[in-house]
PDB file of C-alpha atoms in Angstrom:
ATOM      1  CA  UNK D   1       9.311  23.276  -3.076  1.00 58.00           C
ATOM      2  CA  UNK D   2      10.895  25.176  -5.963  1.00 59.00           C
ATOM      3  CA  UNK D   3      14.212  24.569  -4.726  1.00 63.00           C
ATOM      4  CA  UNK D   4      13.693  20.829  -4.205  1.00 64.00           C
ATOM      5  CA  UNK D   5      14.472  19.726  -7.722  1.00 61.00           C
ATOM      6  CA  UNK D   6      17.917  21.298  -7.707  1.00 63.00           C
ATOM      7  CA  UNK D   7      18.633  19.682  -4.454  1.00 66.00           C
ATOM      8  CA  UNK D   8      17.566  16.247  -5.814  1.00 65.00           C
ATOM      9  CA  UNK D   9      19.386  16.395  -8.960  1.00 61.00           C
ATOM     10  CA  UNK D  10      22.573  17.434  -7.343  1.00 60.00           C
ATOM     11  CA  UNK D  11      22.600  14.416  -4.977  1.00 62.00           C
ATOM     12  CA  UNK D  12      22.067  16.311  -1.835  1.00 65.00           C
ATOM     13  CA  UNK D  13      18.735  14.690  -1.163  1.00 75.00           C
ATOM     14  CA  UNK D  14      19.220  11.495   0.905  1.00 77.00           C
ATOM     15  CA  UNK D  15      16.981   8.536   0.369  1.00 81.00           C
ATOM     16  CA  UNK D  16      16.132   8.799   4.104  1.00 85.00           C
ATOM     17  CA  UNK D  17      14.297  11.956   3.568  1.00 85.00           C
ATOM     18  CA  UNK D  18      12.268  10.404   0.816  1.00 88.00           C
ATOM     19  CA  UNK D  19       9.223   9.725   3.141  1.00 90.00           C
ATOM     20  CA  UNK D  20       8.855  13.340   3.936  1.00 91.00           C
ATOM     21  CA  UNK D  21       9.658  14.648   0.451  1.00 91.00           C
ATOM     22  CA  UNK D  22       7.048  12.253  -1.083  1.00 92.00           C
ATOM     23  CA  UNK D  23       4.456  13.204   1.294  1.00 93.00           C
ATOM     24  CA  UNK D  24       5.006  16.836   0.855  1.00 93.00           C
ATOM     25  CA  UNK D  25       4.739  16.408  -3.142  1.00 93.00           C
ATOM     26  CA  UNK D  26       1.534  14.391  -2.756  1.00 93.00           C
ATOM     27  CA  UNK D  27       0.101  17.263  -0.544  1.00 92.00           C
ATOM     28  CA  UNK D  28       1.336  19.859  -2.981  1.00 93.00           C
ATOM     29  CA  UNK D  29      -0.098  18.100  -6.061  1.00 92.00           C
ATOM     30  CA  UNK D  30      -3.603  18.520  -4.530  1.00 86.00           C
ATOM     31  CA  UNK D  31      -3.203  22.064  -3.322  1.00 87.00           C
ATOM     32  CA  UNK D  32      -5.554  24.810  -4.152  1.00 78.00           C
ATOM     33  CA  UNK D  33      -6.435  28.065  -2.511  1.00 70.00           C
ATOM     34  CA  UNK D  34     -10.113  27.731  -2.949  1.00 61.00           C
ATOM     35  CA  UNK D  35     -11.329  29.754   0.094  1.00 59.00           C
ATOM     36  CA  UNK D  36      -9.206  32.854  -1.258  1.00 53.00           C
ATOM     37  CA  UNK D  37     -10.073  32.095  -4.669  1.00 56.00           C
ATOM     38  CA  UNK D  38      -6.557  32.463  -5.453  1.00 53.00           C
ATOM     39  CA  UNK D  39      -6.268  29.914  -8.260  1.00 57.00           C
ATOM     40  CA  UNK D  40      -2.938  31.282  -9.399  1.00 63.00           C
ATOM     41  CA  UNK D  41      -1.327  30.461  -6.054  1.00 75.00           C
ATOM     42  CA  UNK D  42      -2.582  26.706  -6.269  1.00 84.00           C
ATOM     43  CA  UNK D  43      -1.577  26.292  -9.729  1.00 88.00           C
ATOM     44  CA  UNK D  44       2.153  27.545  -9.120  1.00 90.00           C
ATOM     45  CA  UNK D  45       2.269  25.182  -6.165  1.00 91.00           C
ATOM     46  CA  UNK D  46       0.931  22.187  -8.127  1.00 92.00           C
ATOM     47  CA  UNK D  47       3.173  22.877 -11.082  1.00 93.00           C
ATOM     48  CA  UNK D  48       6.247  23.056  -8.726  1.00 92.00           C
ATOM     49  CA  UNK D  49       5.184  19.711  -7.143  1.00 94.00           C
ATOM     50  CA  UNK D  50       5.269  18.296 -10.631  1.00 94.00           C
ATOM     51  CA  UNK D  51       8.557  19.602 -11.119  1.00 92.00           C
ATOM     52  CA  UNK D  52      10.030  17.966  -8.047  1.00 92.00           C
ATOM     53  CA  UNK D  53       8.262  14.470  -8.954  1.00 93.00           C
ATOM     54  CA  UNK D  54       9.921  14.817 -12.369  1.00 92.00           C
ATOM     55  CA  UNK D  55      13.282  15.479 -10.596  1.00 90.00           C
ATOM     56  CA  UNK D  56      12.906  12.479  -8.339  1.00 91.00           C
ATOM     57  CA  UNK D  57      12.699  10.029 -11.385  1.00 89.00           C
ATOM     58  CA  UNK D  58      16.065  11.355 -12.505  1.00 87.00           C
ATOM     59  CA  UNK D  59      17.842  11.376  -9.134  1.00 86.00           C
ATOM     60  CA  UNK D  60      17.004   8.177  -7.735  1.00 87.00           C
ATOM     61  CA  UNK D  61      17.197   4.532  -8.737  1.00 86.00           C
ATOM     62  CA  UNK D  62      13.986   2.406  -9.260  1.00 87.00           C
ATOM     63  CA  UNK D  63      14.831   0.416  -6.302  1.00 88.00           C
ATOM     64  CA  UNK D  64      14.975   3.433  -3.954  1.00 90.00           C
ATOM     65  CA  UNK D  65      11.672   4.714  -5.305  1.00 89.00           C
ATOM     66  CA  UNK D  66       9.827   1.534  -5.401  1.00 88.00           C
ATOM     67  CA  UNK D  67       8.135   2.017  -2.179  1.00 90.00           C
ATOM     68  CA  UNK D  68       6.479   5.143  -3.349  1.00 89.00           C
ATOM     69  CA  UNK D  69       5.485   4.266  -7.005  1.00 86.00           C
ATOM     70  CA  UNK D  70       1.954   3.900  -6.445  1.00 83.00           C
ATOM     71  CA  UNK D  71       1.481   7.152  -4.554  1.00 87.00           C
ATOM     72  CA  UNK D  72       3.131   9.048  -7.084  1.00 89.00           C
ATOM     73  CA  UNK D  73       1.659   7.469  -9.987  1.00 85.00           C
ATOM     74  CA  UNK D  74      -1.804   7.988  -8.708  1.00 83.00           C
ATOM     75  CA  UNK D  75      -1.229  11.611  -7.681  1.00 87.00           C
ATOM     76  CA  UNK D  76       0.334  12.494 -11.018  1.00 88.00           C
ATOM     77  CA  UNK D  77      -2.403  10.794 -13.201  1.00 82.00           C
ATOM     78  CA  UNK D  78      -5.126  12.879 -11.222  1.00 81.00           C
ATOM     79  CA  UNK D  79      -3.337  16.107 -11.882  1.00 85.00           C
ATOM     80  CA  UNK D  80      -2.499  15.140 -15.697  1.00 82.00           C
ATOM     81  CA  UNK D  81      -6.160  14.338 -16.280  1.00 77.00           C
ATOM     82  CA  UNK D  82      -8.195  16.749 -14.079  1.00 77.00           C
ATOM     83  CA  UNK D  83      -6.263  19.767 -13.160  1.00 82.00           C
ATOM     84  CA  UNK D  84      -7.905  23.185 -14.216  1.00 78.00           C
ATOM     85  CA  UNK D  85      -4.686  24.485 -15.390  1.00 83.00           C
ATOM     86  CA  UNK D  86      -3.281  23.159 -18.709  1.00 84.00           C
ATOM     87  CA  UNK D  87       0.367  23.923 -17.630  1.00 89.00           C
ATOM     88  CA  UNK D  88      -0.130  21.660 -14.622  1.00 89.00           C
ATOM     89  CA  UNK D  89      -1.730  18.877 -16.696  1.00 86.00           C
ATOM     90  CA  UNK D  90       1.309  19.078 -19.094  1.00 88.00           C
ATOM     91  CA  UNK D  91       3.814  19.160 -16.148  1.00 91.00           C
ATOM     92  CA  UNK D  92       2.165  16.175 -14.754  1.00 90.00           C
ATOM     93  CA  UNK D  93       1.997  14.488 -17.814  1.00 87.00           C
ATOM     94  CA  UNK D  94       5.900  14.933 -18.292  1.00 90.00           C
ATOM     95  CA  UNK D  95       6.738  13.860 -14.795  1.00 91.00           C
ATOM     96  CA  UNK D  96       4.657  10.647 -15.277  1.00 89.00           C
ATOM     97  CA  UNK D  97       6.510   9.978 -18.816  1.00 89.00           C
ATOM     98  CA  UNK D  98       9.803  10.725 -17.095  1.00 90.00           C
ATOM     99  CA  UNK D  99       8.932   8.065 -14.467  1.00 88.00           C
ATOM    100  CA  UNK D 100       7.845   5.482 -16.961  1.00 87.00           C
ATOM    101  CA  UNK D 101      10.798   6.013 -19.202  1.00 86.00           C
ATOM    102  CA  UNK D 102      13.622   6.177 -16.402  1.00 83.00           C
ATOM    103  CA  UNK D 103      12.136   3.768 -13.792  1.00 80.00           C
ATOM    104  CA  UNK D 104      10.016   1.346 -15.612  1.00 77.00           C
ATOM    105  CA  UNK D 105       8.118   0.530 -12.433  1.00 75.00           C
ATOM    106  CA  UNK D 106       4.897   2.646 -12.746  1.00 77.00           C
ATOM    107  CA  UNK D 107       2.020   0.094 -13.256  1.00 67.00           C
ATOM    108  CA  UNK D 108       0.645   0.047 -16.765  1.00 67.00           C
ATOM    109  CA  UNK D 109       2.787   3.004 -17.346  1.00 70.00           C
ATOM    110  CA  UNK D 110       2.810   3.210 -21.256  1.00 72.00           C
ATOM    111  CA  UNK D 111      -0.988   2.568 -21.568  1.00 67.00           C
ATOM    112  CA  UNK D 112      -1.571   5.460 -18.917  1.00 71.00           C
ATOM    113  CA  UNK D 113       0.918   7.909 -20.650  1.00 67.00           C
ATOM    114  CA  UNK D 114      -1.222   7.416 -23.975  1.00 66.00           C
ATOM    115  CA  UNK D 115      -4.422   8.464 -22.127  1.00 62.00           C
ATOM    116  CA  UNK D 116      -2.828  11.178 -19.783  1.00 62.00           C
ATOM    117  CA  UNK D 117      -0.908  12.862 -22.576  1.00 64.00           C
ATOM    118  CA  UNK D 118      -4.036  13.013 -24.618  1.00 57.00           C
ATOM    119  CA  UNK D 119      -6.199  14.825 -21.877  1.00 59.00           C
ATOM    120  CA  UNK D 120      -2.999  17.009 -20.957  1.00 52.00           C
ATOM    121  CA  UNK D 121      -3.494  18.743 -24.374  1.00 57.00           C
ATOM    122  CA  UNK D 122      -7.223  18.914 -24.176  1.00 61.00           C
ATOM    123  CA  UNK D 123      -9.733  20.638 -21.893  1.00 65.00           C
ATOM    124  CA  UNK D 124     -10.477  19.634 -18.303  1.00 63.00           C
ATOM    125  CA  UNK D 125     -14.206  19.265 -19.007  1.00 62.00           C
ATOM    126  CA  UNK D 126     -13.514  16.779 -21.790  1.00 63.00           C
ATOM    127  CA  UNK D 127     -11.188  14.924 -19.554  1.00 65.00           C
ATOM    128  CA  UNK D 128     -13.889  14.297 -17.063  1.00 63.00           C
ATOM    129  CA  UNK D 129     -16.376  13.321 -19.688  1.00 60.00           C
ATOM    130  CA  UNK D 130     -14.325  10.913 -21.745  1.00 60.00           C
ATOM    131  CA  UNK D 131     -12.559   8.922 -19.010  1.00 54.00           C
ATOM    132  CA  UNK D 132     -11.028   5.796 -20.282  1.00 49.00           C
ATOM    133  CA  UNK D 133      -9.786   2.533 -18.837  1.00 45.00           C
ATOM    134  CA  UNK D 134      -7.081   0.705 -20.768  1.00 42.00           C
ATOM    135  CA  UNK D 135      -8.014  -2.923 -21.916  1.00 37.00           C
ATOM    136  CA  UNK D 136      -5.231  -5.078 -20.742  1.00 34.00           C
ATOM    137  CA  UNK D 137      -7.035  -8.198 -20.619  1.00 34.00           C
ATOM    138  CA  UNK D 138      -3.996 -10.391 -19.897  1.00 36.00           C
ATOM    139  CA  UNK D 139      -3.163  -8.849 -16.564  1.00 40.00           C
ATOM    140  CA  UNK D 140      -6.786  -8.033 -15.374  1.00 39.00           C
ATOM    141  CA  UNK D 141      -6.357  -4.379 -15.814  1.00 39.00           C
ATOM    142  CA  UNK D 142      -9.513  -4.188 -18.048  1.00 37.00           C
ATOM    143  CA  UNK D 143     -12.370  -3.178 -15.590  1.00 36.00           C
ATOM    144  CA  UNK D 144     -15.824  -4.877 -15.875  1.00 38.00           C
ATOM    145  CA  UNK D 145     -18.751  -6.080 -13.624  1.00 35.00           C
ATOM    146  CA  UNK D 146     -16.856  -9.411 -13.022  1.00 38.00           C
ATOM    147  CA  UNK D 147     -13.495  -8.023 -12.115  1.00 39.00           C
ATOM    148  CA  UNK D 148     -13.022  -7.836  -8.337  1.00 43.00           C
ATOM    149  CA  UNK D 149      -9.726  -5.971  -8.254  1.00 46.00           C
ATOM    150  CA  UNK D 150      -9.662  -2.307  -8.821  1.00 48.00           C
ATOM    151  CA  UNK D 151      -6.224  -0.782  -9.564  1.00 54.00           C
ATOM    152  CA  UNK D 152      -5.292   2.057  -7.312  1.00 60.00           C
ATOM    153  CA  UNK D 153      -5.407   4.799 -10.109  1.00 62.00           C
ATOM    154  CA  UNK D 154      -8.948   3.942 -10.882  1.00 72.00           C
ATOM    155  CA  UNK D 155      -9.819   4.565  -7.172  1.00 75.00           C
ATOM    156  CA  UNK D 156      -8.147   7.817  -7.338  1.00 74.00           C
ATOM    157  CA  UNK D 157      -9.842   8.719 -10.591  1.00 77.00           C
ATOM    158  CA  UNK D 158     -13.118   7.967  -8.793  1.00 83.00           C
ATOM    159  CA  UNK D 159     -12.182  10.428  -6.060  1.00 83.00           C
ATOM    160  CA  UNK D 160     -11.360  13.279  -8.456  1.00 81.00           C
ATOM    161  CA  UNK D 161     -14.733  12.722 -10.243  1.00 86.00           C
ATOM    162  CA  UNK D 162     -16.588  12.979  -7.000  1.00 88.00           C
ATOM    163  CA  UNK D 163     -14.684  16.007  -5.955  1.00 87.00           C
ATOM    164  CA  UNK D 164     -15.607  17.391  -9.483  1.00 86.00           C
ATOM    165  CA  UNK D 165     -19.241  17.309  -8.399  1.00 91.00           C
ATOM    166  CA  UNK D 166     -18.496  20.064  -6.038  1.00 89.00           C
ATOM    167  CA  UNK D 167     -16.566  22.197  -8.756  1.00 85.00           C
ATOM    168  CA  UNK D 168     -17.612  25.852  -8.966  1.00 83.00           C
ATOM    169  CA  UNK D 169     -18.039  25.549 -12.748  1.00 81.00           C
ATOM    170  CA  UNK D 170     -21.348  24.037 -13.833  1.00 85.00           C
ATOM    171  CA  UNK D 171     -19.888  22.491 -16.973  1.00 81.00           C
ATOM    172  CA  UNK D 172     -17.082  20.519 -14.914  1.00 81.00           C
ATOM    173  CA  UNK D 173     -20.055  19.340 -12.494  1.00 87.00           C
ATOM    174  CA  UNK D 174     -22.026  18.151 -15.398  1.00 86.00           C
ATOM    175  CA  UNK D 175     -18.955  16.402 -16.979  1.00 83.00           C
ATOM    176  CA  UNK D 176     -17.841  14.795 -13.791  1.00 85.00           C
ATOM    177  CA  UNK D 177     -21.400  13.356 -13.406  1.00 88.00           C
ATOM    178  CA  UNK D 178     -21.179  12.014 -16.968  1.00 85.00           C
ATOM    179  CA  UNK D 179     -17.902  10.373 -16.415  1.00 83.00           C
ATOM    180  CA  UNK D 180     -18.682   8.939 -13.011  1.00 86.00           C
ATOM    181  CA  UNK D 181     -21.827   7.301 -14.768  1.00 86.00           C
ATOM    182  CA  UNK D 182     -19.714   5.683 -17.515  1.00 80.00           C
ATOM    183  CA  UNK D 183     -16.961   4.681 -15.188  1.00 80.00           C
ATOM    184  CA  UNK D 184     -19.531   2.982 -12.625  1.00 83.00           C
ATOM    185  CA  UNK D 185     -21.009   1.054 -15.296  1.00 79.00           C
ATOM    186  CA  UNK D 186     -17.741  -0.820 -15.581  1.00 76.00           C
ATOM    187  CA  UNK D 187     -16.680  -1.301 -12.023  1.00 78.00           C
ATOM    188  CA  UNK D 188     -17.680  -4.186  -9.794  1.00 81.00           C
ATOM    189  CA  UNK D 189     -21.050  -3.634  -8.094  1.00 84.00           C
ATOM    190  CA  UNK D 190     -19.618  -3.295  -4.670  1.00 84.00           C
ATOM    191  CA  UNK D 191     -17.717  -0.365  -5.568  1.00 84.00           C
ATOM    192  CA  UNK D 192     -20.537   1.169  -7.683  1.00 86.00           C
ATOM    193  CA  UNK D 193     -22.566   1.075  -4.563  1.00 89.00           C
ATOM    194  CA  UNK D 194     -19.855   2.847  -2.650  1.00 89.00           C
ATOM    195  CA  UNK D 195     -19.949   5.609  -5.318  1.00 90.00           C
ATOM    196  CA  UNK D 196     -23.648   5.904  -4.950  1.00 92.00           C
ATOM    197  CA  UNK D 197     -23.291   6.294  -1.171  1.00 93.00           C
ATOM    198  CA  UNK D 198     -20.711   9.034  -1.637  1.00 92.00           C
ATOM    199  CA  UNK D 199     -22.944  10.802  -4.195  1.00 94.00           C
ATOM    200  CA  UNK D 200     -25.859  10.699  -1.603  1.00 94.00           C
ATOM    201  CA  UNK D 201     -23.599  12.136   1.247  1.00 94.00           C
ATOM    202  CA  UNK D 202     -23.467  15.336  -0.863  1.00 94.00           C
ATOM    203  CA  UNK D 203     -26.989  15.889  -0.159  1.00 95.00           C
ATOM    204  CA  UNK D 204     -26.219  17.189   3.461  1.00 93.00           C
ATOM    205  CA  UNK D 205     -26.976  20.511   4.899  1.00 92.00           C
ATOM    206  CA  UNK D 206     -23.126  21.282   5.145  1.00 91.00           C
ATOM    207  CA  UNK D 207     -22.471  20.925   1.451  1.00 91.00           C
ATOM    208  CA  UNK D 208     -22.885  24.140  -0.930  1.00 91.00           C
ATOM    209  CA  UNK D 209     -25.727  24.462  -3.554  1.00 92.00           C
ATOM    210  CA  UNK D 210     -23.186  23.488  -6.151  1.00 91.00           C
ATOM    211  CA  UNK D 211     -22.467  19.993  -4.454  1.00 93.00           C
ATOM    212  CA  UNK D 212     -26.330  19.346  -4.572  1.00 95.00           C
ATOM    213  CA  UNK D 213     -26.391  20.345  -8.221  1.00 95.00           C
ATOM    214  CA  UNK D 214     -23.611  18.132  -8.962  1.00 93.00           C
ATOM    215  CA  UNK D 215     -24.856  15.235  -7.102  1.00 94.00           C
ATOM    216  CA  UNK D 216     -28.174  15.541  -8.818  1.00 95.00           C
ATOM    217  CA  UNK D 217     -26.668  15.340 -12.145  1.00 93.00           C
ATOM    218  CA  UNK D 218     -24.617  12.265 -10.720  1.00 93.00           C
ATOM    219  CA  UNK D 219     -27.767  10.386  -9.791  1.00 94.00           C
ATOM    220  CA  UNK D 220     -29.111  11.002 -13.261  1.00 93.00           C
ATOM    221  CA  UNK D 221     -26.280   9.502 -14.821  1.00 89.00           C
ATOM    222  CA  UNK D 222     -25.885   6.558 -12.348  1.00 90.00           C
ATOM    223  CA  UNK D 223     -29.684   5.755 -13.100  1.00 86.00           C
ATOM    224  CA  UNK D 224     -28.718   5.095 -16.743  1.00 79.00           C
ATOM    225  CA  UNK D 225     -26.589   2.025 -16.223  1.00 66.00           C
TER     226      UNK D 225
END
């Protein structure tokens, strides 16, 4: 993974290989060695993946990368906002900004950069707690209970918040629950109901005690809205 940026920037990576490369980058951006509690390894992998994503913006034209824009954008936003390692958050934010500046094809790029960059310099707990949605009323990106179309980035954020309910850090579980409650209040009822169903699934025998704890927090927050 660490050699991929140099290969890409020197023009040795052919467009025909992009499907495999993008898939590998997406997986690496979500990698964490939780079972071994070796978070340093996971952080290094995610940081390298951000570097690869950054290099893709410099190596390929917008037309070539267009089919992969949504996947790359969603993955980078989640890392920039929610990653436990501040260097990974900063790297993801830098990669996202590089794509916005050079490619110009990332949906709502400038508005997301403003939010993602703020969280990249702040704490992870604060990112969960203060999740925001840009108000761009002219193209329907502003989310409320009347809006039926939910941008892909928001769906990715919801998944990250639900994953945060399982986090080993009690503060993160609490903050994820608060963020989930605030976000659900502005989503269409159908999606809010889906979120509730996901939370209820955490109350299963196969889930760890932390997940039950996080789900309890989430139910309390969802009940407020």
